[in-house]
Short mmCIF file of N, CA and C in Angstrom, two decimals:
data_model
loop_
_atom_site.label_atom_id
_atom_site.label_comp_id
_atom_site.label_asym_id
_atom_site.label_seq_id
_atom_site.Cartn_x
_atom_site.Cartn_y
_atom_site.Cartn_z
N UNK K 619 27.14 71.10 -17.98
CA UNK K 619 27.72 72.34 -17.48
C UNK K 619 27.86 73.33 -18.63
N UNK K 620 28.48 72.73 -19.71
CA UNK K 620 28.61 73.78 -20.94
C UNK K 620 27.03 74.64 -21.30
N UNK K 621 26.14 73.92 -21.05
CA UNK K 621 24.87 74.32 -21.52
C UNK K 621 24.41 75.52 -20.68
N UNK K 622 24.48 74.52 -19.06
CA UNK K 622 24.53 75.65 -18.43
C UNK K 622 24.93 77.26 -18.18
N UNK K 623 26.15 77.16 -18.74
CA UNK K 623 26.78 78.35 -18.48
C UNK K 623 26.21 79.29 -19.75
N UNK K 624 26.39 78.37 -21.15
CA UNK K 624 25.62 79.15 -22.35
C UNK K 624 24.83 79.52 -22.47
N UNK K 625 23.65 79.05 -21.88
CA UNK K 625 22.10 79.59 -21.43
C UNK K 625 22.17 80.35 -20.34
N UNK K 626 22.96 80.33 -19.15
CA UNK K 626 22.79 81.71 -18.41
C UNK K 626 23.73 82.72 -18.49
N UNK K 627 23.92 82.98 -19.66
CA UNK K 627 25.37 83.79 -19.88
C UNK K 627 26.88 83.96 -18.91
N UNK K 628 27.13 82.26 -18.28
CA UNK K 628 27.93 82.22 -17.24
C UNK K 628 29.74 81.99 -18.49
N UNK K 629 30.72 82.14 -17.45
CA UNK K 629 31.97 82.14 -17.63
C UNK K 629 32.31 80.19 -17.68
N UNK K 630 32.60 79.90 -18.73
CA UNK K 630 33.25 78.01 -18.18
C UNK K 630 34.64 78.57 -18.61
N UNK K 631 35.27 77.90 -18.11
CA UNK K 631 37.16 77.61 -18.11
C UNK K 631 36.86 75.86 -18.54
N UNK K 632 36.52 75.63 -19.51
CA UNK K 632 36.33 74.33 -20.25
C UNK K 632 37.70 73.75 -20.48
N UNK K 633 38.44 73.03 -19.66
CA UNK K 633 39.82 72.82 -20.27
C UNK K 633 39.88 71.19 -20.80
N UNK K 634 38.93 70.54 -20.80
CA UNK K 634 38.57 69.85 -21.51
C UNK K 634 38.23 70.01 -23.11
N UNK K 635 37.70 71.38 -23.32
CA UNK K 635 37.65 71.92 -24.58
C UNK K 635 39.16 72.81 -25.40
N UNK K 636 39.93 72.06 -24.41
CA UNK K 636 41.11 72.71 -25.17
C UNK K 636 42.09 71.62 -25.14
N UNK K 637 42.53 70.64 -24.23
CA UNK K 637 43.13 69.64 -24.52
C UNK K 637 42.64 68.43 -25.72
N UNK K 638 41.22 68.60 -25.94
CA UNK K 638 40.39 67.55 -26.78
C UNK K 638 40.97 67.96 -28.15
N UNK K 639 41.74 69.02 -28.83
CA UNK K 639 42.13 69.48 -30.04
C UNK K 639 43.74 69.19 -30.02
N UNK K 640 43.92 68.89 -30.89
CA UNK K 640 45.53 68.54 -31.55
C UNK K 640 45.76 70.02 -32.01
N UNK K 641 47.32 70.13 -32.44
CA UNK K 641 47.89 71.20 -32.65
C UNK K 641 47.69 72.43 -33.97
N UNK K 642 47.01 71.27 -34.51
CA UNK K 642 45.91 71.86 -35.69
C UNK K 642 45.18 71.99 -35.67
N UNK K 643 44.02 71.77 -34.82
CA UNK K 643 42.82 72.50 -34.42
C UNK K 643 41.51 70.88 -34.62
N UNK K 644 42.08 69.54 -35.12
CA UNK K 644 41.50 69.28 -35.25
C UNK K 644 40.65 68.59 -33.82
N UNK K 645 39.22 68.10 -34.02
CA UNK K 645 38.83 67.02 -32.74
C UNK K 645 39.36 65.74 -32.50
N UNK K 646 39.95 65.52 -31.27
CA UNK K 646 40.11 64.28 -30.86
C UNK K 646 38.73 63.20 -30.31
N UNK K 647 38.53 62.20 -30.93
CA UNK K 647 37.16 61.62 -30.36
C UNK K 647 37.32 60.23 -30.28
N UNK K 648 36.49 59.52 -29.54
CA UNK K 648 37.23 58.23 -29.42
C UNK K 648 36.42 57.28 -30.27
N UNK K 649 36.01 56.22 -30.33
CA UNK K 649 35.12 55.45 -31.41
C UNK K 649 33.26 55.60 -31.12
N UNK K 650 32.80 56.71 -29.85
CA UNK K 650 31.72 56.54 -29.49
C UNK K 650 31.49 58.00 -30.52
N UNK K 651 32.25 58.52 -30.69
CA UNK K 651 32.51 59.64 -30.87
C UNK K 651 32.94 61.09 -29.58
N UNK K 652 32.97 60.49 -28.53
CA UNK K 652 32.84 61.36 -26.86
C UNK K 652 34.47 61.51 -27.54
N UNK K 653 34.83 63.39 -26.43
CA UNK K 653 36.00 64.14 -26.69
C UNK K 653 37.06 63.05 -25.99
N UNK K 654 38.13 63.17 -26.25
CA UNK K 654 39.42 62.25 -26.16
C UNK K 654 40.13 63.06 -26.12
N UNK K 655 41.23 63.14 -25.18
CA UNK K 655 42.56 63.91 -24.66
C UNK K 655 43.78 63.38 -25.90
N UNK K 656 43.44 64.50 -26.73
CA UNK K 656 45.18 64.35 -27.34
C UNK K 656 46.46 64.35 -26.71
N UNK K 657 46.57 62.99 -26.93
CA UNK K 657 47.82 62.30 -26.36
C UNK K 657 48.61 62.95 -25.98
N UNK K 658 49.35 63.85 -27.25
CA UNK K 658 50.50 64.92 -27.41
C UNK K 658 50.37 65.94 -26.18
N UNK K 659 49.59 65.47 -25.16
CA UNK K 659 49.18 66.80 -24.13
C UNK K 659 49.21 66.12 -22.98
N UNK K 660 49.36 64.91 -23.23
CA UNK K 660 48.96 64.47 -21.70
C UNK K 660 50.55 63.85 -21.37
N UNK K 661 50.48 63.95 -19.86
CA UNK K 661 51.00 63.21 -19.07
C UNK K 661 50.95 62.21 -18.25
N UNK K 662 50.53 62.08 -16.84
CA UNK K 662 49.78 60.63 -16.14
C UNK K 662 48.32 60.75 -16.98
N UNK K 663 48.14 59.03 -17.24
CA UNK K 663 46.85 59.05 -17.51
C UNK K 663 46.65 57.78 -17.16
N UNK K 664 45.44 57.44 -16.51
CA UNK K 664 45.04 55.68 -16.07
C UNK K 664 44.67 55.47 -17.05
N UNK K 665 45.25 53.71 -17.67
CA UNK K 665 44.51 53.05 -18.41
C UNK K 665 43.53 52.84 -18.83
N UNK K 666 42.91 53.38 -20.05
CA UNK K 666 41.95 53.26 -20.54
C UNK K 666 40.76 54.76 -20.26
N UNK K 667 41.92 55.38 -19.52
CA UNK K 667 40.68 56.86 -19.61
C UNK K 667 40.58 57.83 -20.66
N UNK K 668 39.41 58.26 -20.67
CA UNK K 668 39.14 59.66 -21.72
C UNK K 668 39.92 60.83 -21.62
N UNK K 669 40.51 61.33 -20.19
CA UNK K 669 41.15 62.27 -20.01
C UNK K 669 42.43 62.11 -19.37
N UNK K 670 43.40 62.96 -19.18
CA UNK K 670 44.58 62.97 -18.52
C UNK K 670 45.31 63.98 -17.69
N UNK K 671 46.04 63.84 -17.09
CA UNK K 671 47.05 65.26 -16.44
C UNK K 671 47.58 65.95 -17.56
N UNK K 672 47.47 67.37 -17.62
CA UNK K 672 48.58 67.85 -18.67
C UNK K 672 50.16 67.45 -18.49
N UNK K 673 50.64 67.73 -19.54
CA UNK K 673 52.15 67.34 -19.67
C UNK K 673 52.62 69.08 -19.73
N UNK K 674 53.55 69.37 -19.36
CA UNK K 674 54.02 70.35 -19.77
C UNK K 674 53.56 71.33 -21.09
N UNK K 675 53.75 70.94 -22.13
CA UNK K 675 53.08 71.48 -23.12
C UNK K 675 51.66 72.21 -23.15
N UNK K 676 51.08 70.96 -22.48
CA UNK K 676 49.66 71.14 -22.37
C UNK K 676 49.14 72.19 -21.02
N UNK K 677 50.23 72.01 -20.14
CA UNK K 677 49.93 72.86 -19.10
C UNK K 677 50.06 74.89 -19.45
N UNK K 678 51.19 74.67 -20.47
CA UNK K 678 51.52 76.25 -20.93
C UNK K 678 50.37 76.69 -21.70
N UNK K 679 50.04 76.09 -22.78
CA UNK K 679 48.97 76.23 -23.12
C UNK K 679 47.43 76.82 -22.61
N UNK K 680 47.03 75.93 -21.41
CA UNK K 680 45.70 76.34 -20.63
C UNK K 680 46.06 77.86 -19.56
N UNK K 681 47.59 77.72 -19.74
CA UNK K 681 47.99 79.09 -18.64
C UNK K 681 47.85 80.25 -19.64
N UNK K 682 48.03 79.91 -21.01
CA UNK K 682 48.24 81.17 -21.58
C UNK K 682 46.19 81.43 -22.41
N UNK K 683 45.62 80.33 -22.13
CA UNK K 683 43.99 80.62 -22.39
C UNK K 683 43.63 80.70 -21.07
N UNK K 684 44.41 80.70 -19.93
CA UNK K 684 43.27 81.38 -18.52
C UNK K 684 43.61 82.95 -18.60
N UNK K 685 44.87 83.07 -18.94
CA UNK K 685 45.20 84.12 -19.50
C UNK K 685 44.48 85.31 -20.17
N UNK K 686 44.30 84.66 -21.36
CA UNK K 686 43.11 85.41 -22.43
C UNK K 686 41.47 85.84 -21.51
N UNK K 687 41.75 84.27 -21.16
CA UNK K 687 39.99 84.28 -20.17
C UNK K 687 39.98 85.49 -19.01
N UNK K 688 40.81 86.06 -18.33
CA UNK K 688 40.89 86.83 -17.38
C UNK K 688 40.83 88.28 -18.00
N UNK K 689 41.81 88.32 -19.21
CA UNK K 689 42.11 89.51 -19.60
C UNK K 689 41.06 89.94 -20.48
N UNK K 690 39.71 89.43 -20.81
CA UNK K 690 38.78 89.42 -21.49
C UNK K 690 37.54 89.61 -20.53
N UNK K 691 37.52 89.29 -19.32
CA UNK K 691 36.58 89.55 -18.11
C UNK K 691 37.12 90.89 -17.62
N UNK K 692 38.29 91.20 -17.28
CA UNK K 692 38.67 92.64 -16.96
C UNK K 692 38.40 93.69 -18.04
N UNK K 693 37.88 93.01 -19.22
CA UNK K 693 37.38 94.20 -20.12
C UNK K 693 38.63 94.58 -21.51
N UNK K 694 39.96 93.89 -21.71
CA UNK K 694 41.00 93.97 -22.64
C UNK K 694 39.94 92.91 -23.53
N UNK K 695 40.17 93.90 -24.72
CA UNK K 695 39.94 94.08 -26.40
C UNK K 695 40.98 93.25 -26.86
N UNK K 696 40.63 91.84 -27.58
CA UNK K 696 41.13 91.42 -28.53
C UNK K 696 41.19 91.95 -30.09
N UNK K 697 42.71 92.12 -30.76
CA UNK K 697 42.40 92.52 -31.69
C UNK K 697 41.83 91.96 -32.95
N UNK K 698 41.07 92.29 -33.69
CA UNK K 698 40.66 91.21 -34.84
C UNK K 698 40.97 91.22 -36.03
N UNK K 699 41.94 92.33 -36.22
CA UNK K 699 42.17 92.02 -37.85
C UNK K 699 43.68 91.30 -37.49
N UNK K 700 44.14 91.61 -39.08
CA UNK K 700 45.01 90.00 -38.88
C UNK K 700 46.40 91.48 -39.60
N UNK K 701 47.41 91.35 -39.10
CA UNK K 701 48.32 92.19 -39.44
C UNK K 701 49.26 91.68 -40.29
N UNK K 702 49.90 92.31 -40.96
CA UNK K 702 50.83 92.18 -41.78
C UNK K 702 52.13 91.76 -41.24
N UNK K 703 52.42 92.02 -40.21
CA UNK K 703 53.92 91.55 -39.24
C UNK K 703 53.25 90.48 -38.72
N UNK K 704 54.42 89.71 -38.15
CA UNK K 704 54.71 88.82 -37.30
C UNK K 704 54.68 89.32 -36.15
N UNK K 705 54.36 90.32 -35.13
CA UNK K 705 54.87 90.79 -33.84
C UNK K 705 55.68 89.74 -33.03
N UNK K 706 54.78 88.78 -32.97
CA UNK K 706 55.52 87.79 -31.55
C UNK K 706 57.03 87.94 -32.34
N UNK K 707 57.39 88.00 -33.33
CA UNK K 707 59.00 87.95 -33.49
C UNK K 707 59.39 88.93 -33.57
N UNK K 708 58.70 90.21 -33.23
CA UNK K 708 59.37 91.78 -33.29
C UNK K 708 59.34 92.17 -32.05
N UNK K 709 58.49 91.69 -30.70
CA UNK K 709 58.85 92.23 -29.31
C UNK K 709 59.41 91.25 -28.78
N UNK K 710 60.04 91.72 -27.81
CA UNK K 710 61.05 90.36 -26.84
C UNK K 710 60.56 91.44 -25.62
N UNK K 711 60.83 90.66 -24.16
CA UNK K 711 60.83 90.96 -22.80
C UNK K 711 61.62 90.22 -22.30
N UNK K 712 62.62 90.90 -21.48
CA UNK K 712 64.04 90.22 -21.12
C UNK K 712 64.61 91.28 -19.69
N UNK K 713 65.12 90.28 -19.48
CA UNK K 713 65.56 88.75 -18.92
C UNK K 713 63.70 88.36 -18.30
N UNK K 714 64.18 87.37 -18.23
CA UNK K 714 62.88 86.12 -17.68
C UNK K 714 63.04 85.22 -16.99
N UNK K 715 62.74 85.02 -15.65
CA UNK K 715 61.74 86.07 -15.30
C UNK K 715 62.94 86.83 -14.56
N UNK K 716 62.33 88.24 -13.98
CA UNK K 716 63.24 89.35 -13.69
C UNK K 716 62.92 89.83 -12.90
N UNK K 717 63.97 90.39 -11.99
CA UNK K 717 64.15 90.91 -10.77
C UNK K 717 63.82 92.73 -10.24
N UNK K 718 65.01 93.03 -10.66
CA UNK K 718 65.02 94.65 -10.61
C UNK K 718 64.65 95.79 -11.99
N UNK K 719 64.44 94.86 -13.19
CA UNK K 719 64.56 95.82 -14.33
C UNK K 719 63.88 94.84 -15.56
N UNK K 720 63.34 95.36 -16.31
CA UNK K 720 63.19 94.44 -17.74
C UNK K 720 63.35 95.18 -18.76
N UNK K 721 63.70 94.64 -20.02
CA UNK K 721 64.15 95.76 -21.33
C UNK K 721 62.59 95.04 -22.32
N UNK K 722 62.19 96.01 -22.79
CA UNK K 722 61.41 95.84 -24.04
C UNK K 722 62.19 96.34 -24.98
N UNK K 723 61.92 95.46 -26.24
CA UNK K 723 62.69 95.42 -27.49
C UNK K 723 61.91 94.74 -28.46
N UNK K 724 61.99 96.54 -29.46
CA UNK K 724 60.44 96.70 -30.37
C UNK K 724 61.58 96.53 -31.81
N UNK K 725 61.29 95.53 -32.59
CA UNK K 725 61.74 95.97 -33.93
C UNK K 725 60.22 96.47 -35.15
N UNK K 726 60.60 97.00 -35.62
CA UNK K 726 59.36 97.68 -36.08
C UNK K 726 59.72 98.22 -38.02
N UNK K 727 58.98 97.98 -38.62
CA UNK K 727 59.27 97.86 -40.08
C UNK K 727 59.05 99.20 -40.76
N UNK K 728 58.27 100.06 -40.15
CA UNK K 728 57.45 101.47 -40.85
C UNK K 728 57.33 102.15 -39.64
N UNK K 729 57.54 103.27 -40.00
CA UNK K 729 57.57 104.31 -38.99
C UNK K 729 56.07 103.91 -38.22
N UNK K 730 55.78 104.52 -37.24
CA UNK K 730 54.56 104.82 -36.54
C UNK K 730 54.39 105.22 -35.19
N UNK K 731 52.78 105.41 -34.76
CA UNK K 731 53.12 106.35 -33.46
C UNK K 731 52.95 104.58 -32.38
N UNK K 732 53.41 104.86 -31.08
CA UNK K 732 53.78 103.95 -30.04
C UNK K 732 53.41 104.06 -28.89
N UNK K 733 52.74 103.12 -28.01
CA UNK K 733 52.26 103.46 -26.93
C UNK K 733 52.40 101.60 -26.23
N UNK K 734 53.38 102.46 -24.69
CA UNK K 734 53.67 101.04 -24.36
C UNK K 734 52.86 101.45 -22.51
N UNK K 735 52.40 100.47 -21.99
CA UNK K 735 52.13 100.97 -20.76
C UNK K 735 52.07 99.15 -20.17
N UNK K 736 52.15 99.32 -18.87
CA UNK K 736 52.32 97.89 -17.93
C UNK K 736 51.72 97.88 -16.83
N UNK K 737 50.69 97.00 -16.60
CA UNK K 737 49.49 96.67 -16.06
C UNK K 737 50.11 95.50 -15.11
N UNK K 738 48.96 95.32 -14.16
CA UNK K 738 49.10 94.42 -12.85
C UNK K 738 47.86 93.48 -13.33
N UNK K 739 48.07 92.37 -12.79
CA UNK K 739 46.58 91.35 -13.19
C UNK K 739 45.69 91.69 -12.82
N UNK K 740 45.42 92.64 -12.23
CA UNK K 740 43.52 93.26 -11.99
C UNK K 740 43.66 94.33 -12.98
N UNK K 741 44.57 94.55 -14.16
CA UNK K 741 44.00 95.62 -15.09
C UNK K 741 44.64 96.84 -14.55
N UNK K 742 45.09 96.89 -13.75
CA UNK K 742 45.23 98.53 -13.07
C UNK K 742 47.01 98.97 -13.82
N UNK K 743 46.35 99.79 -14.49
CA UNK K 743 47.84 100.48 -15.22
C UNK K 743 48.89 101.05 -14.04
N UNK K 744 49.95 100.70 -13.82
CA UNK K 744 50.88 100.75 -13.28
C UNK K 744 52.04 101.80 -13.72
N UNK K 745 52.51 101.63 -14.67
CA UNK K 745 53.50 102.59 -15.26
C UNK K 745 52.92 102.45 -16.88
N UNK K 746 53.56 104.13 -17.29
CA UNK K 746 53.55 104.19 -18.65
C UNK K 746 54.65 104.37 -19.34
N UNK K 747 55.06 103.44 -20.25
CA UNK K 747 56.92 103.62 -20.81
C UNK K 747 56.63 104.64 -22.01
N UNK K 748 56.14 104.58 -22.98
CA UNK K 748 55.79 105.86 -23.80
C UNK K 748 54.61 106.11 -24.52
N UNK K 749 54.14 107.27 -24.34
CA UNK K 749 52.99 107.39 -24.91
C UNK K 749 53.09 108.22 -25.43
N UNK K 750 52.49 107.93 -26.70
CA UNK K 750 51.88 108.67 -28.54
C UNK K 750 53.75 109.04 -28.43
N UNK K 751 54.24 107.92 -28.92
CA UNK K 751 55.91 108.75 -29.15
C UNK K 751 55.65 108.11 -31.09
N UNK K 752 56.16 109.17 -31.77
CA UNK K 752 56.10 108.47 -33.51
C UNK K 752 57.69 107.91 -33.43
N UNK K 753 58.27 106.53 -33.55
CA UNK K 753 59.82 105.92 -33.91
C UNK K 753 59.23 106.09 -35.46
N UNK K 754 61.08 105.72 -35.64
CA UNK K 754 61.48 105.47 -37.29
C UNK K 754 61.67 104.04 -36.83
N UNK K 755 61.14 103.30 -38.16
CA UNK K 755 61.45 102.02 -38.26
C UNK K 755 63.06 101.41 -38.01
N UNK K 756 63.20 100.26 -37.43
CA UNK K 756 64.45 100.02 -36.50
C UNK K 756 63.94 99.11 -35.25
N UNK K 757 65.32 99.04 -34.62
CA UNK K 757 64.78 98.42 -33.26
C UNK K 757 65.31 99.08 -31.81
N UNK K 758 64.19 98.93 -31.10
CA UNK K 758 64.16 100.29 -29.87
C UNK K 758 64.11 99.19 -28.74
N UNK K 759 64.70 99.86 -27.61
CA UNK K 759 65.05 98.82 -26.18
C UNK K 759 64.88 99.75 -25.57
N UNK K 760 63.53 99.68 -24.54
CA UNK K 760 63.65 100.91 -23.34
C UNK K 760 63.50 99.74 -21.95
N UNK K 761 64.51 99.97 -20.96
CA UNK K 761 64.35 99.32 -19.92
C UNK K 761 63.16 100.15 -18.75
N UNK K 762 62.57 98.92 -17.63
CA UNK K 762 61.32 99.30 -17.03
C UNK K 762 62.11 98.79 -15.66
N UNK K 763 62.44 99.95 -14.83
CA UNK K 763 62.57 99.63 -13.50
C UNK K 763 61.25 99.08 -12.52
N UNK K 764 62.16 97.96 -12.19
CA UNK K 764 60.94 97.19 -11.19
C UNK K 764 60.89 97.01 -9.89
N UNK K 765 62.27 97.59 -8.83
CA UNK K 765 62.22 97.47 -7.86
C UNK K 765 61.42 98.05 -6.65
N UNK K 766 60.33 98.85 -7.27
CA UNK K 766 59.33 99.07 -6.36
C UNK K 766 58.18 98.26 -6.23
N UNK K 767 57.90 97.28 -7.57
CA UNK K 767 56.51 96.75 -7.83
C UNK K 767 56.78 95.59 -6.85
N UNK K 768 55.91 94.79 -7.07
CA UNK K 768 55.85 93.46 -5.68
C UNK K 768 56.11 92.34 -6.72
N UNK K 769 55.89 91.09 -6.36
CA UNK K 769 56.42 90.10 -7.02
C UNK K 769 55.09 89.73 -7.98
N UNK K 770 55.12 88.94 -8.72
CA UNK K 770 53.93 88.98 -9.49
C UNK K 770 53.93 88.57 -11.08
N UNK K 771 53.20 88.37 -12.09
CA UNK K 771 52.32 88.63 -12.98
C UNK K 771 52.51 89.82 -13.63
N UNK K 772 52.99 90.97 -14.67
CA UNK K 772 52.66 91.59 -14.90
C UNK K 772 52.28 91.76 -16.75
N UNK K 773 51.34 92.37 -17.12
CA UNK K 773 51.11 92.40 -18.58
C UNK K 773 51.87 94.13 -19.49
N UNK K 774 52.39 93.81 -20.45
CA UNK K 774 52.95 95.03 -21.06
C UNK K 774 51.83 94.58 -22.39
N UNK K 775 51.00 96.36 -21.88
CA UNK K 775 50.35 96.47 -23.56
C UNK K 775 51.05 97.37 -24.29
N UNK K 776 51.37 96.85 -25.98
CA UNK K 776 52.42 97.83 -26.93
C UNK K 776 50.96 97.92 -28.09
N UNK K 777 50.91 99.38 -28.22
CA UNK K 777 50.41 99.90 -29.44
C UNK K 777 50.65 99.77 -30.15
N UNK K 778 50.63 99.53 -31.29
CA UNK K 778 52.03 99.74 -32.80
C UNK K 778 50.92 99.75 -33.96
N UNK K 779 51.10 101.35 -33.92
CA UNK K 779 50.05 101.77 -35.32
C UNK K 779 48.37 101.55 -34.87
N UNK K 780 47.56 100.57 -35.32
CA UNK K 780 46.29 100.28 -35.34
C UNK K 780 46.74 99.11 -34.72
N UNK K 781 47.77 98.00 -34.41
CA UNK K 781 47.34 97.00 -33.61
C UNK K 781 48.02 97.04 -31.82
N UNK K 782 47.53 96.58 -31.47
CA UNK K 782 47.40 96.37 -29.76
C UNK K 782 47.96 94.50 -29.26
N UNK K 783 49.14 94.74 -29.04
CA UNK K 783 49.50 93.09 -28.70
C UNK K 783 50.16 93.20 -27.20
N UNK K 784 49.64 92.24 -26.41
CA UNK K 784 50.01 91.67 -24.99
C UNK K 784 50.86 90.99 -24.82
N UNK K 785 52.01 91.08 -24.30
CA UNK K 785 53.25 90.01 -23.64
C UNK K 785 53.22 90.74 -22.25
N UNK K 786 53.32 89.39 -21.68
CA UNK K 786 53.40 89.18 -20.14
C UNK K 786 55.28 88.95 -19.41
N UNK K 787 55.23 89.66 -18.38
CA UNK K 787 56.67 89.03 -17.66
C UNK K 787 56.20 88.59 -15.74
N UNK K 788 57.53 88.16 -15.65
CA UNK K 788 57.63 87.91 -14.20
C UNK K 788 58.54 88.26 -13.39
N UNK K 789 58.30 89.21 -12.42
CA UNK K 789 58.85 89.66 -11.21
C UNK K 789 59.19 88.23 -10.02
N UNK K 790 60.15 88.10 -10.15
CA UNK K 790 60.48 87.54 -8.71
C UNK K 790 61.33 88.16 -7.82
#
C-alpha cells in the first residue's frame, strides 16, 4: 500500500508508521527486522502480535497527525524555520472544551504585528479576532464568543511576527 500511494501520488494515513517509533524517534523492529508496535503505545494486544490497539497516549498522538494530515490537504502551510520562542508555552485556549466563549492568551517577548483568526475544519475562516494589530511585549487575553457557532472542531491560526502556529479548541 505504501508504494502504492507513493507512486501514484495518493494520500496514506499510515498509522502503523507512527506507532512503530518510540518517543525519540527511534524504529521499533522485531528480530526479523518487520515494524513492531512500541509497547509504550499500546493497549489490548493478542499474544504474540506485531501490532496493537492504541492506549491513550498513542491515540492523542495519531489525532493530533490526522490533524496535520487534513490541515495540509486543505492547503495550511507548515512553518519551517525553527523559532526562537517556545510558543506552545506562550498561547493557552481556555476553558476546554467550551461552551459559550473561549479566551486566547498570547504572552509574547518583543513587540510585533498580530493576526489571530478561527477557522472551521473545512478551512473556512469563520471569525477574525485581530488583524495586523502591532502589541507591546506582555501578555494579552481576548475572549471569542461562541454561541452562534455549532458544536465542533475548531482551529485558531495566531500570526506572531514571521511565524504562524495552530491550536485547536472544542465547542460543546
Amino acid at each position: 500500500i505504501r508504494k502504492y500511494a507513493k507512486d501514484n501520488n495518493k494520500i496514506l494515513f499510515d498509522i502503523a508508521d507512527i506507532e512503530t517509533y518510540d518517543p525519540d524517534g527511534n524504529p521499533t523492529r522485531n528480530d526479523k527486522g518487520w515494524e513492531l508496535a512500541f509497547k509504550g503505545y499500546c493497549g489490548e494486544q493478542q499474544p504474540g502480535a506485531q501490532a496493537c490497539h492504541p492506549n491513550w497516549t498513542c491515540s492523542i498522538m495519531l489525532a493530533k497527525a490526522f490533524w496535520v494530515m487534513i490541515a495540509k490537504i486543505a492547503g495550511w502551510e507548515q512553518e519551517t524555520g525553527i523559532s526562537s520562542y517556545d510558543y506552545n508555552n506562550k498561547i493557552d485556549i481556555f476553558p476546554q472544551p467550551t461552551q459559550d466563549f473561549a479566551n486566547i492568551s498570547i504572552a509574547i517577548g518583543l513587540e510585533q504585528f498580530v493576526n489571530i483568526s478561527v477557522f472551521d475544519m473545512f478551512g473556512r475562516e469563520i471569525n477574525k479576532i485581530i488583524e495586523n494589530s502591532y502589541l507591546q511585549a506582555g501578555e494579552h487575553t481576548y475572549t471569542m464568543h461562541l454561541s452562534s457557532l455549532p458544536r465542533g472542531v475548531y482551529i485558531v491560526r495566531l500570526t506572531l511576527g514571521g511565524e504562524i502556529i495552530y491550536k485547536t479548541f472544542v465547542k460543546i
